mmCIF file of N, CA and C in Angstrom:
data_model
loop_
_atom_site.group_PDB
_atom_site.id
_atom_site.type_symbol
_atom_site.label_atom_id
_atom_site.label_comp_id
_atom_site.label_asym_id
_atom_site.label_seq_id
_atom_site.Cartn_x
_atom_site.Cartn_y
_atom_site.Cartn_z
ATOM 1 N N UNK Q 86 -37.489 18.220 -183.973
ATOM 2 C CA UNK Q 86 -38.849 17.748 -183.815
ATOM 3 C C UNK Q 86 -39.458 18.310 -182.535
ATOM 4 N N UNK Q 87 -38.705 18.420 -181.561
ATOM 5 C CA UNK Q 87 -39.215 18.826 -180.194
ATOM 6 C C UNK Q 87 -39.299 19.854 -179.927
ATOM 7 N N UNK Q 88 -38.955 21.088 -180.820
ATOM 8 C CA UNK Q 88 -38.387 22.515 -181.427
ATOM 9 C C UNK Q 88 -39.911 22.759 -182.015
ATOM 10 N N UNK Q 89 -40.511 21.927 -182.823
ATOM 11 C CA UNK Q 89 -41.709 22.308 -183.930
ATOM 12 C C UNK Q 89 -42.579 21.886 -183.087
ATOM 13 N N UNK Q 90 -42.797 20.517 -182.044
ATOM 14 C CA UNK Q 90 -44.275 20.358 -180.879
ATOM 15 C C UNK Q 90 -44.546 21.937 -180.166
ATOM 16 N N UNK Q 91 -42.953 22.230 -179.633
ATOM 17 C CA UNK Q 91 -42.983 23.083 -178.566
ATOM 18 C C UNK Q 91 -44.302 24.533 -179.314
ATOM 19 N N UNK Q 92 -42.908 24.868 -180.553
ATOM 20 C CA UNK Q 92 -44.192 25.744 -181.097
ATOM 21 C C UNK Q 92 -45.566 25.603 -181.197
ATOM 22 N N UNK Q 93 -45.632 24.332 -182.099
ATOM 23 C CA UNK Q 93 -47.137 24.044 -182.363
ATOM 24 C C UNK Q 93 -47.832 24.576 -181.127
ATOM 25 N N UNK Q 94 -47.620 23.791 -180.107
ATOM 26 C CA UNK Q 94 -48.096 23.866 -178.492
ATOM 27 C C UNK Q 94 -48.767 25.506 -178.255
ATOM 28 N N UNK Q 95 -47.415 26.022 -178.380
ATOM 29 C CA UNK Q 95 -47.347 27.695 -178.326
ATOM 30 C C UNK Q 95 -48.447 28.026 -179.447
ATOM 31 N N UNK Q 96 -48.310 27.584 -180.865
ATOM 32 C CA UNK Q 96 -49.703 28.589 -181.555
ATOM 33 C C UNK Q 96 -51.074 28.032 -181.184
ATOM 34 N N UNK Q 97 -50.889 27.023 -180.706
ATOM 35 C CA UNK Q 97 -52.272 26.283 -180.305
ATOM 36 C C UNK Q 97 -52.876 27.041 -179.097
ATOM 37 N N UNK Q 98 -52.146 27.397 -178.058
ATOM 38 C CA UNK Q 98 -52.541 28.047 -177.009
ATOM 39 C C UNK Q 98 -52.570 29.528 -177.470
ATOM 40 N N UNK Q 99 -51.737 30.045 -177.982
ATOM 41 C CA UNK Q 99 -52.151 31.753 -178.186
ATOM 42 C C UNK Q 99 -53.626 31.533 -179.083
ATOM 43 N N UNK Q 100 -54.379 30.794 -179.930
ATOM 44 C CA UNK Q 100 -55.306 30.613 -180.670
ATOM 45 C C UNK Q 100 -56.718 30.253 -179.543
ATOM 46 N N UNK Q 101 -56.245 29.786 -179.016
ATOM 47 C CA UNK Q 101 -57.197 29.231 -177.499
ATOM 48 C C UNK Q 101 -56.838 30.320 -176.763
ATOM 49 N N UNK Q 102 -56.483 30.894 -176.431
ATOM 50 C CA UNK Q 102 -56.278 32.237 -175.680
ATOM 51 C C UNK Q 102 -57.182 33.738 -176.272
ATOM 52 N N UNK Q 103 -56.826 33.514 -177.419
ATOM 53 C CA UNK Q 103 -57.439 34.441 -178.586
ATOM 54 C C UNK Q 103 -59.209 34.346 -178.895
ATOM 55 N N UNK Q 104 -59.299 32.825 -179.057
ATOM 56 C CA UNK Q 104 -60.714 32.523 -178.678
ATOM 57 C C UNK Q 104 -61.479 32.876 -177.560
ATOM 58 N N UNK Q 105 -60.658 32.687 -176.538
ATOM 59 C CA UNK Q 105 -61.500 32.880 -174.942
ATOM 60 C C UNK Q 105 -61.577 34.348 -175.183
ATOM 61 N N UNK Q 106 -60.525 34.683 -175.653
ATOM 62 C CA UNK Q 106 -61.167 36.982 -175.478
ATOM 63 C C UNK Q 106 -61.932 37.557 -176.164
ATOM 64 N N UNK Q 107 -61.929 36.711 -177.208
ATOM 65 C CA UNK Q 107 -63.309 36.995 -178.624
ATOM 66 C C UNK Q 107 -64.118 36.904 -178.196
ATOM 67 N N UNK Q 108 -64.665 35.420 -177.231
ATOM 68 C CA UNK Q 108 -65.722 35.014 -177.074
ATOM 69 C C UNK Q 108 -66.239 36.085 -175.714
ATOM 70 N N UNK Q 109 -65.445 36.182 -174.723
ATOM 71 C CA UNK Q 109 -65.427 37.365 -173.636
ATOM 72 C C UNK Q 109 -66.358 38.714 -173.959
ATOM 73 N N UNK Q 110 -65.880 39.285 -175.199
ATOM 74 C CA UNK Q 110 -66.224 40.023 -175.876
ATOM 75 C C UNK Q 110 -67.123 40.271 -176.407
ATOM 76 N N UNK Q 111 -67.671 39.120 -176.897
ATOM 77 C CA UNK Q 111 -68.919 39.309 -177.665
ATOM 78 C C UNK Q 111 -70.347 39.249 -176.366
ATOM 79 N N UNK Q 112 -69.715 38.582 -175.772
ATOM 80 C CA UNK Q 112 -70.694 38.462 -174.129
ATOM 81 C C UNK Q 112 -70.734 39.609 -173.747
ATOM 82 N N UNK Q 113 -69.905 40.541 -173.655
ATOM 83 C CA UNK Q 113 -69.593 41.991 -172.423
ATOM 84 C C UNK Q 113 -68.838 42.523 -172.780
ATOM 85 N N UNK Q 114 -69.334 43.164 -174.557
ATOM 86 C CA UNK Q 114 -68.126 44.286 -175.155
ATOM 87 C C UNK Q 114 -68.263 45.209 -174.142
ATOM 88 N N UNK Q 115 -69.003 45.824 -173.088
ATOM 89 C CA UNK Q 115 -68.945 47.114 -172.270
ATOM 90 C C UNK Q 115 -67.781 47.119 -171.311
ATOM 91 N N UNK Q 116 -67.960 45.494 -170.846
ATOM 92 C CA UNK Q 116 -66.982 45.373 -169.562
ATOM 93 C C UNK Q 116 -65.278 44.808 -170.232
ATOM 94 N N UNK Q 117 -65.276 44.480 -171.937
ATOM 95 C CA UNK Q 117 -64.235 44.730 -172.444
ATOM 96 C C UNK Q 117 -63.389 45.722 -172.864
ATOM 97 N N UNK Q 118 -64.526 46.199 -173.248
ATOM 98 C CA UNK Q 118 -63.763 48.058 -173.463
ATOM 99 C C UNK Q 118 -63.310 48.544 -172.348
ATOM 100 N N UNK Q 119 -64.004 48.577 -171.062
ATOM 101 C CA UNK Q 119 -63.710 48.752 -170.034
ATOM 102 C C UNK Q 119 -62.018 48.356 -169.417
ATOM 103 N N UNK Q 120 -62.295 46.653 -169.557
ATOM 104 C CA UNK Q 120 -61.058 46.008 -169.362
ATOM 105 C C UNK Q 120 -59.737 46.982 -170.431
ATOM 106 N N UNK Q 121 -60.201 46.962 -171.506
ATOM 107 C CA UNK Q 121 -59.226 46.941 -172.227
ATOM 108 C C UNK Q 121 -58.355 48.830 -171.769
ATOM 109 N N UNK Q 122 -59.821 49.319 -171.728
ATOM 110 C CA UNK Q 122 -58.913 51.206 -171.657
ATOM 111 C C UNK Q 122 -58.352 51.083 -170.570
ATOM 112 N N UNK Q 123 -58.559 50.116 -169.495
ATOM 113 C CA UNK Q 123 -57.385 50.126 -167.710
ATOM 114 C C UNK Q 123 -56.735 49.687 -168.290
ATOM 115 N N UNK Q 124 -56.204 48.701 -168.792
ATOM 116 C CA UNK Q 124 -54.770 47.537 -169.227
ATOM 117 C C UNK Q 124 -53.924 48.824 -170.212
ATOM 118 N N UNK Q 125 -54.413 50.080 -171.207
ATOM 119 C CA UNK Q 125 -53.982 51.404 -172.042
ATOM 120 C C UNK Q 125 -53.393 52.296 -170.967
ATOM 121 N N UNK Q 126 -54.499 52.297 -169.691
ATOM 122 C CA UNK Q 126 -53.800 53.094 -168.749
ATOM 123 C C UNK Q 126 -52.826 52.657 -167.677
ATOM 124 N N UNK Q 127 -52.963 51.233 -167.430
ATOM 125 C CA UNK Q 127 -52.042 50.619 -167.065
ATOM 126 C C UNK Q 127 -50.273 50.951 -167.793
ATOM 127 N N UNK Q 128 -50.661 50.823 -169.216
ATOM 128 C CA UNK Q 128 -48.889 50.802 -169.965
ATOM 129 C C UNK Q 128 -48.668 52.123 -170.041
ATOM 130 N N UNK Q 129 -49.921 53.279 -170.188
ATOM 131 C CA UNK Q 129 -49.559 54.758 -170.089
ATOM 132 C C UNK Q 129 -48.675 54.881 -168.859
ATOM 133 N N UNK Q 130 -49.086 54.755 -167.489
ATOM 134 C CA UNK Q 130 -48.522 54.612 -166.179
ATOM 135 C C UNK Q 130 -47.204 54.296 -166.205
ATOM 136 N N UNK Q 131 -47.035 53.349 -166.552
ATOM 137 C CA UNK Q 131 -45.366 52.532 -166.691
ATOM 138 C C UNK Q 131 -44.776 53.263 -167.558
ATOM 139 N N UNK Q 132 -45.131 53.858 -168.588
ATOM 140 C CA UNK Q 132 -44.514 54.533 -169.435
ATOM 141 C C UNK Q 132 -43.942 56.230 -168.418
ATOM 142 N N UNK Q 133 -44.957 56.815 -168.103
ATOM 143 C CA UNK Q 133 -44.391 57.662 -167.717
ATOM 144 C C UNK Q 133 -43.554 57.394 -166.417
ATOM 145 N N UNK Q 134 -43.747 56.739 -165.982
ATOM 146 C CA UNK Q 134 -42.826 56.186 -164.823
ATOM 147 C C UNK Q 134 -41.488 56.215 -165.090
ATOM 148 N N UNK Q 135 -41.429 55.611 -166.464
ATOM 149 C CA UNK Q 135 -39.933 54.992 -167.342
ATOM 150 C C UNK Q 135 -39.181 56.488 -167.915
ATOM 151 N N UNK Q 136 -40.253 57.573 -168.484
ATOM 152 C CA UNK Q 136 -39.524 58.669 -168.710
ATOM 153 C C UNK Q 136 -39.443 60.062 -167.602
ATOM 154 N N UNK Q 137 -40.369 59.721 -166.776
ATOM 155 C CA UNK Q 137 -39.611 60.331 -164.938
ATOM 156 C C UNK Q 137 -38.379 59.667 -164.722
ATOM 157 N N UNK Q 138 -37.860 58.579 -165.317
ATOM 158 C CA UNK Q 138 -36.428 58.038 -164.314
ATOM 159 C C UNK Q 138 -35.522 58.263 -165.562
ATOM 160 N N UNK Q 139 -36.102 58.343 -166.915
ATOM 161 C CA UNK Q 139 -34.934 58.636 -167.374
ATOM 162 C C UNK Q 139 -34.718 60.548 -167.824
ATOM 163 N N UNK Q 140 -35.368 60.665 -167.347
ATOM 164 C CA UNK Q 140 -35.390 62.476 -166.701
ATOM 165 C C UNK Q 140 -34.570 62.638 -165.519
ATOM 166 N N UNK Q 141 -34.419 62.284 -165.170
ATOM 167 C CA UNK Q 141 -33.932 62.052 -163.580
ATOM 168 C C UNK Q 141 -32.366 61.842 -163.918
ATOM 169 N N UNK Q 142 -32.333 60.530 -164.471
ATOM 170 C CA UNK Q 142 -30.873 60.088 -165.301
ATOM 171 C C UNK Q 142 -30.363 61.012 -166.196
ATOM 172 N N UNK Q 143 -31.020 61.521 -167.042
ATOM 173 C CA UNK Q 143 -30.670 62.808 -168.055
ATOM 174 C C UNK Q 143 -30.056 64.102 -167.021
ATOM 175 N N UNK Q 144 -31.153 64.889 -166.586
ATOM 176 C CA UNK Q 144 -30.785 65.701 -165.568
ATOM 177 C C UNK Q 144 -29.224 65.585 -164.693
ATOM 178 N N UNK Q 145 -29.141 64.059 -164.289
ATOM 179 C CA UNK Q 145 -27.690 63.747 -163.065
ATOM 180 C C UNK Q 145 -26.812 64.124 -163.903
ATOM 181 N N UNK Q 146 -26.870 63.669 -165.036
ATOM 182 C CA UNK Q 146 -25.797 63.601 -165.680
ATOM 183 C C UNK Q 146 -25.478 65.408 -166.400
ATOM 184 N N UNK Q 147 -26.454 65.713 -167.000
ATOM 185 C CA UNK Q 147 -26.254 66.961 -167.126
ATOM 186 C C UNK Q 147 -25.711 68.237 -166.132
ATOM 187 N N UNK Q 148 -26.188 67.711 -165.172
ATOM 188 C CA UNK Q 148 -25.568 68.293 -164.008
ATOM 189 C C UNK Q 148 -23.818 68.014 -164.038
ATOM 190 N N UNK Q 149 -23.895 66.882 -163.726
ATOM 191 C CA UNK Q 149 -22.064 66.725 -163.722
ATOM 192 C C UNK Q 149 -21.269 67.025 -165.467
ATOM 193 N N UNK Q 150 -22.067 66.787 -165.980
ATOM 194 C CA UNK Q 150 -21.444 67.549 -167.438
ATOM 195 C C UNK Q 150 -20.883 69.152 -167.200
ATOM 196 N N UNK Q 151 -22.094 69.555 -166.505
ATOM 197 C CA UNK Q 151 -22.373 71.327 -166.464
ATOM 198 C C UNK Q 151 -20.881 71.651 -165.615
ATOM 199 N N UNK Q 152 -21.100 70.788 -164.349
ATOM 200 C CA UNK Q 152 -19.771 71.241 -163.127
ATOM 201 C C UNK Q 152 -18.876 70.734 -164.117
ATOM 202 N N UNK Q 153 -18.363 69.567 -164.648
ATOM 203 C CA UNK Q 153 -17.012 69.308 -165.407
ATOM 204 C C UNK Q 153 -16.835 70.347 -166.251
ATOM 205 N N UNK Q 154 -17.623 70.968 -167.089
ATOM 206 C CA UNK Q 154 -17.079 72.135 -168.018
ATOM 207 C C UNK Q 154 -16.955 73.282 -167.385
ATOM 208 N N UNK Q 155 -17.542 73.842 -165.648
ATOM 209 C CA UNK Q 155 -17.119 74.913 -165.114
ATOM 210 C C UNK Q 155 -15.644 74.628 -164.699
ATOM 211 N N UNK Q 156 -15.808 73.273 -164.475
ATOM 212 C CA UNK Q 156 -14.296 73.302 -163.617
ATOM 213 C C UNK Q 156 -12.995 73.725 -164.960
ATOM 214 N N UNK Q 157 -13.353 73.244 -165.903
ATOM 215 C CA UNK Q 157 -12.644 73.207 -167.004
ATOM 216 C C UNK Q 157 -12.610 74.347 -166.820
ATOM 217 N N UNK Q 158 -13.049 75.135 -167.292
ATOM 218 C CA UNK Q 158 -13.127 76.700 -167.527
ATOM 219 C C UNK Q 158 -12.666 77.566 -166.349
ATOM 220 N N UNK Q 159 -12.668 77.208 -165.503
ATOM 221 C CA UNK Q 159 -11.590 78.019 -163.881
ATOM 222 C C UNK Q 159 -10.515 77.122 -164.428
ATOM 223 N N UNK Q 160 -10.004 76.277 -164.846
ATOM 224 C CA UNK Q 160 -8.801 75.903 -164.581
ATOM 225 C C UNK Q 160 -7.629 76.667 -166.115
ATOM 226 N N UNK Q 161 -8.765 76.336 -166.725
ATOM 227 C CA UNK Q 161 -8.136 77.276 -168.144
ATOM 228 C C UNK Q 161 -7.910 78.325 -168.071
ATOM 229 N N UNK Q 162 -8.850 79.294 -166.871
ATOM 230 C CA UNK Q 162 -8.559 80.840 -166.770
ATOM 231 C C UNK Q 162 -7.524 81.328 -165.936
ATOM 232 N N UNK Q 163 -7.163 79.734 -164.836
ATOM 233 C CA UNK Q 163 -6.067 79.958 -163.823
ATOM 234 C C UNK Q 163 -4.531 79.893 -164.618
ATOM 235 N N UNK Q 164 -4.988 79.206 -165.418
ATOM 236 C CA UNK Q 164 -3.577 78.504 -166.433
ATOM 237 C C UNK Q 164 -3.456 80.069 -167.050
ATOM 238 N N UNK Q 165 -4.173 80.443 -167.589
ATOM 239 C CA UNK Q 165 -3.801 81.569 -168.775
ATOM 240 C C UNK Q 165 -3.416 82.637 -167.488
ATOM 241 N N UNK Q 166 -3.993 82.711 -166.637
ATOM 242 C CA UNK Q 166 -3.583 84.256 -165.580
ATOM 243 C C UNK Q 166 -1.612 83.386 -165.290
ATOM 244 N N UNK Q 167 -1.754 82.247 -165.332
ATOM 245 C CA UNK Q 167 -0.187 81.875 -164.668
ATOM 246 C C UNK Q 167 0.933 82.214 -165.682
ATOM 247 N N UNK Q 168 0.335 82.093 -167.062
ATOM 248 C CA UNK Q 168 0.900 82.311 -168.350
ATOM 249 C C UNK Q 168 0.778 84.010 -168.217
ATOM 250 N N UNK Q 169 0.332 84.508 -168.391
ATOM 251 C CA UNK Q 169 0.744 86.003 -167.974
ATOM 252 C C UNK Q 169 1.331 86.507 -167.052
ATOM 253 N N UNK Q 170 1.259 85.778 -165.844
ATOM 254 C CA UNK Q 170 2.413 86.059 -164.985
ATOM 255 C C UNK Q 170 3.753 85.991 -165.472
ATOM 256 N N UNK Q 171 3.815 85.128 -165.807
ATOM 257 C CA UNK Q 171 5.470 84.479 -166.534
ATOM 258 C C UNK Q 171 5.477 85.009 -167.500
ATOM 259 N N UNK Q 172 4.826 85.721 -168.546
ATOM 260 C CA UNK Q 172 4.961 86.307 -169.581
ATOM 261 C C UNK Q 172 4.990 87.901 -169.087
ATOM 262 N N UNK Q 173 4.656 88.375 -167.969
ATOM 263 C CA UNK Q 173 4.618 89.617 -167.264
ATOM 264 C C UNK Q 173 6.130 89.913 -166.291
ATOM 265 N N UNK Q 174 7.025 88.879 -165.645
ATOM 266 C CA UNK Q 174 8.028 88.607 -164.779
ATOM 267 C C UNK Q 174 9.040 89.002 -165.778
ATOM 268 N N UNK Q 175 9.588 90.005 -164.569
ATOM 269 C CA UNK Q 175 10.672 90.636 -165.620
ATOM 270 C C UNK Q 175 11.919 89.729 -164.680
ATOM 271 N N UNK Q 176 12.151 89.580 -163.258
ATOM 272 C CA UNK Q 176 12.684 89.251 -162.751
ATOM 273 C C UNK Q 176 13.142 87.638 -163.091
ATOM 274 N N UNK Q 177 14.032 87.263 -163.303
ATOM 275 C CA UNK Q 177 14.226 85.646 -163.615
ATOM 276 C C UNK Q 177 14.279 84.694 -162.959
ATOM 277 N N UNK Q 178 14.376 84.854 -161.351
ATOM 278 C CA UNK Q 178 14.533 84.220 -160.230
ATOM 279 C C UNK Q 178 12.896 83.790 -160.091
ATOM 280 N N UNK Q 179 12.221 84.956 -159.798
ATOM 281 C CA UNK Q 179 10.542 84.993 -159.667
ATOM 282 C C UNK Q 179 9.970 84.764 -160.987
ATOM 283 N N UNK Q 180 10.629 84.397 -162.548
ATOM 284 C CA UNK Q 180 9.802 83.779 -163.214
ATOM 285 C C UNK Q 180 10.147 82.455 -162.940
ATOM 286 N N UNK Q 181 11.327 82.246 -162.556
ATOM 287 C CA UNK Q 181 11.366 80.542 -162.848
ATOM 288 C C UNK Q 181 10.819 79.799 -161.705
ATOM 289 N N UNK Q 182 10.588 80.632 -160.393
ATOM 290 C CA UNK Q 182 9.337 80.235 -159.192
ATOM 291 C C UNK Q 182 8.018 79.982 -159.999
ATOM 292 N N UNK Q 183 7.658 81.039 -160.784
ATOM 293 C CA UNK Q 183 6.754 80.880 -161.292
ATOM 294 C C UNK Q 183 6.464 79.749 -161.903
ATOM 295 N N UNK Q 184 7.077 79.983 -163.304
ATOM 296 C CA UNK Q 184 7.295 78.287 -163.865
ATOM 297 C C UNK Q 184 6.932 77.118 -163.289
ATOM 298 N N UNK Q 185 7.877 77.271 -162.182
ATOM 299 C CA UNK Q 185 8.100 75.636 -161.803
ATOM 300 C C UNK Q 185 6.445 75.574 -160.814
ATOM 301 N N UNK Q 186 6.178 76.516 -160.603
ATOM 302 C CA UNK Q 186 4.754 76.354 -159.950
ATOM 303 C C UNK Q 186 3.848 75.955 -160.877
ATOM 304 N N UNK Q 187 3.680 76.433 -161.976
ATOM 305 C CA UNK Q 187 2.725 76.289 -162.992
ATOM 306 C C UNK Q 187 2.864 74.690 -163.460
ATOM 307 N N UNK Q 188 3.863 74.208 -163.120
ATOM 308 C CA UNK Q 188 4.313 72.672 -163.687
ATOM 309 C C UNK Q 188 3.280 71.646 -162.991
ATOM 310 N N UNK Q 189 2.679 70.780 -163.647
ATOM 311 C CA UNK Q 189 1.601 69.676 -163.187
ATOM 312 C C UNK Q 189 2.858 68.833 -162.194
ATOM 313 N N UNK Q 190 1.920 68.414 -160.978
ATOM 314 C CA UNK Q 190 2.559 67.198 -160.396
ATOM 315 C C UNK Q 190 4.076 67.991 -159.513
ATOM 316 N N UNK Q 191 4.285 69.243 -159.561
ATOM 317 C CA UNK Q 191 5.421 70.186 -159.476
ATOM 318 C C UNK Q 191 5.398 69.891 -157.663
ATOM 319 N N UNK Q 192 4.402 70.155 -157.170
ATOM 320 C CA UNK Q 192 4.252 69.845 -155.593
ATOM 321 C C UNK Q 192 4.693 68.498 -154.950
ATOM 322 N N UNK Q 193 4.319 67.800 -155.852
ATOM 323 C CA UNK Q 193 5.105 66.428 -155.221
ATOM 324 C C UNK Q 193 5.812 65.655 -155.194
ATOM 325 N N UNK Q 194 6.309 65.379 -154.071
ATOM 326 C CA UNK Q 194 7.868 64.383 -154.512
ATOM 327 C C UNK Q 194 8.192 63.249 -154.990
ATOM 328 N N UNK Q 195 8.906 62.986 -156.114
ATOM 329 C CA UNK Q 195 9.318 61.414 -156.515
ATOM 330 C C UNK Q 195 9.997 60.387 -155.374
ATOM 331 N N UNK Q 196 9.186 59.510 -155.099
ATOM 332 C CA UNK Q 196 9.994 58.537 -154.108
ATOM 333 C C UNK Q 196 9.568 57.163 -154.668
#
């Protein structure tokens, strides 16, 4: 019951709200039109505001996309030159240096 006043309340006032701008209107359609094209350029404003920041956000991120796939790509070209080394080492002493260099985590010690 207190669910259906509340509304009522609510369509009663948007209807009385609705009236006062009609009636506004019919007094000073010049200075309504008026009103109304600032309040158009008002949400134009905010709007572009909203797609400058998510330009901004697009861009950051594209940026660190761009460096993550360069880095990718030096590290893939370092890997494949290490793989030709070791696939180039005729010596077995200096491939298995090799090797064990090429091994992730190979530099540091388990403790």
């Amino acid at each position: 019951m207190l669910a259906f006043l509340k509304n009522l309340a609510g369509v009663k006032v948007d209807k009385a709200a609705q009236a006062g701008i009609e009636a506004l209107v019919r007094w000073d359609p010049k200075s309504a039109s008026e009103a109304e094209l600032r309040t158009m350029e008002q949400r134009l404003d905010d709007l572009g505001r909203e797609v400058a920041l998510a330009r901004q956000g697009y861009d950051k991120e594209k940026r660190e996309a761009d460096t993550i796939q360069a880095l990718s790509h030096q590290r893939m070209a370092a890997a494949e030159q290490l793989q030709q080394q070791i696939n180039n080492e005729s010596d077995p002493t200096r491939k298995a240096a090799v090797e064990k260099a090429s091994q992730p985590w190979s530099g540091c010690s388990s403790r």
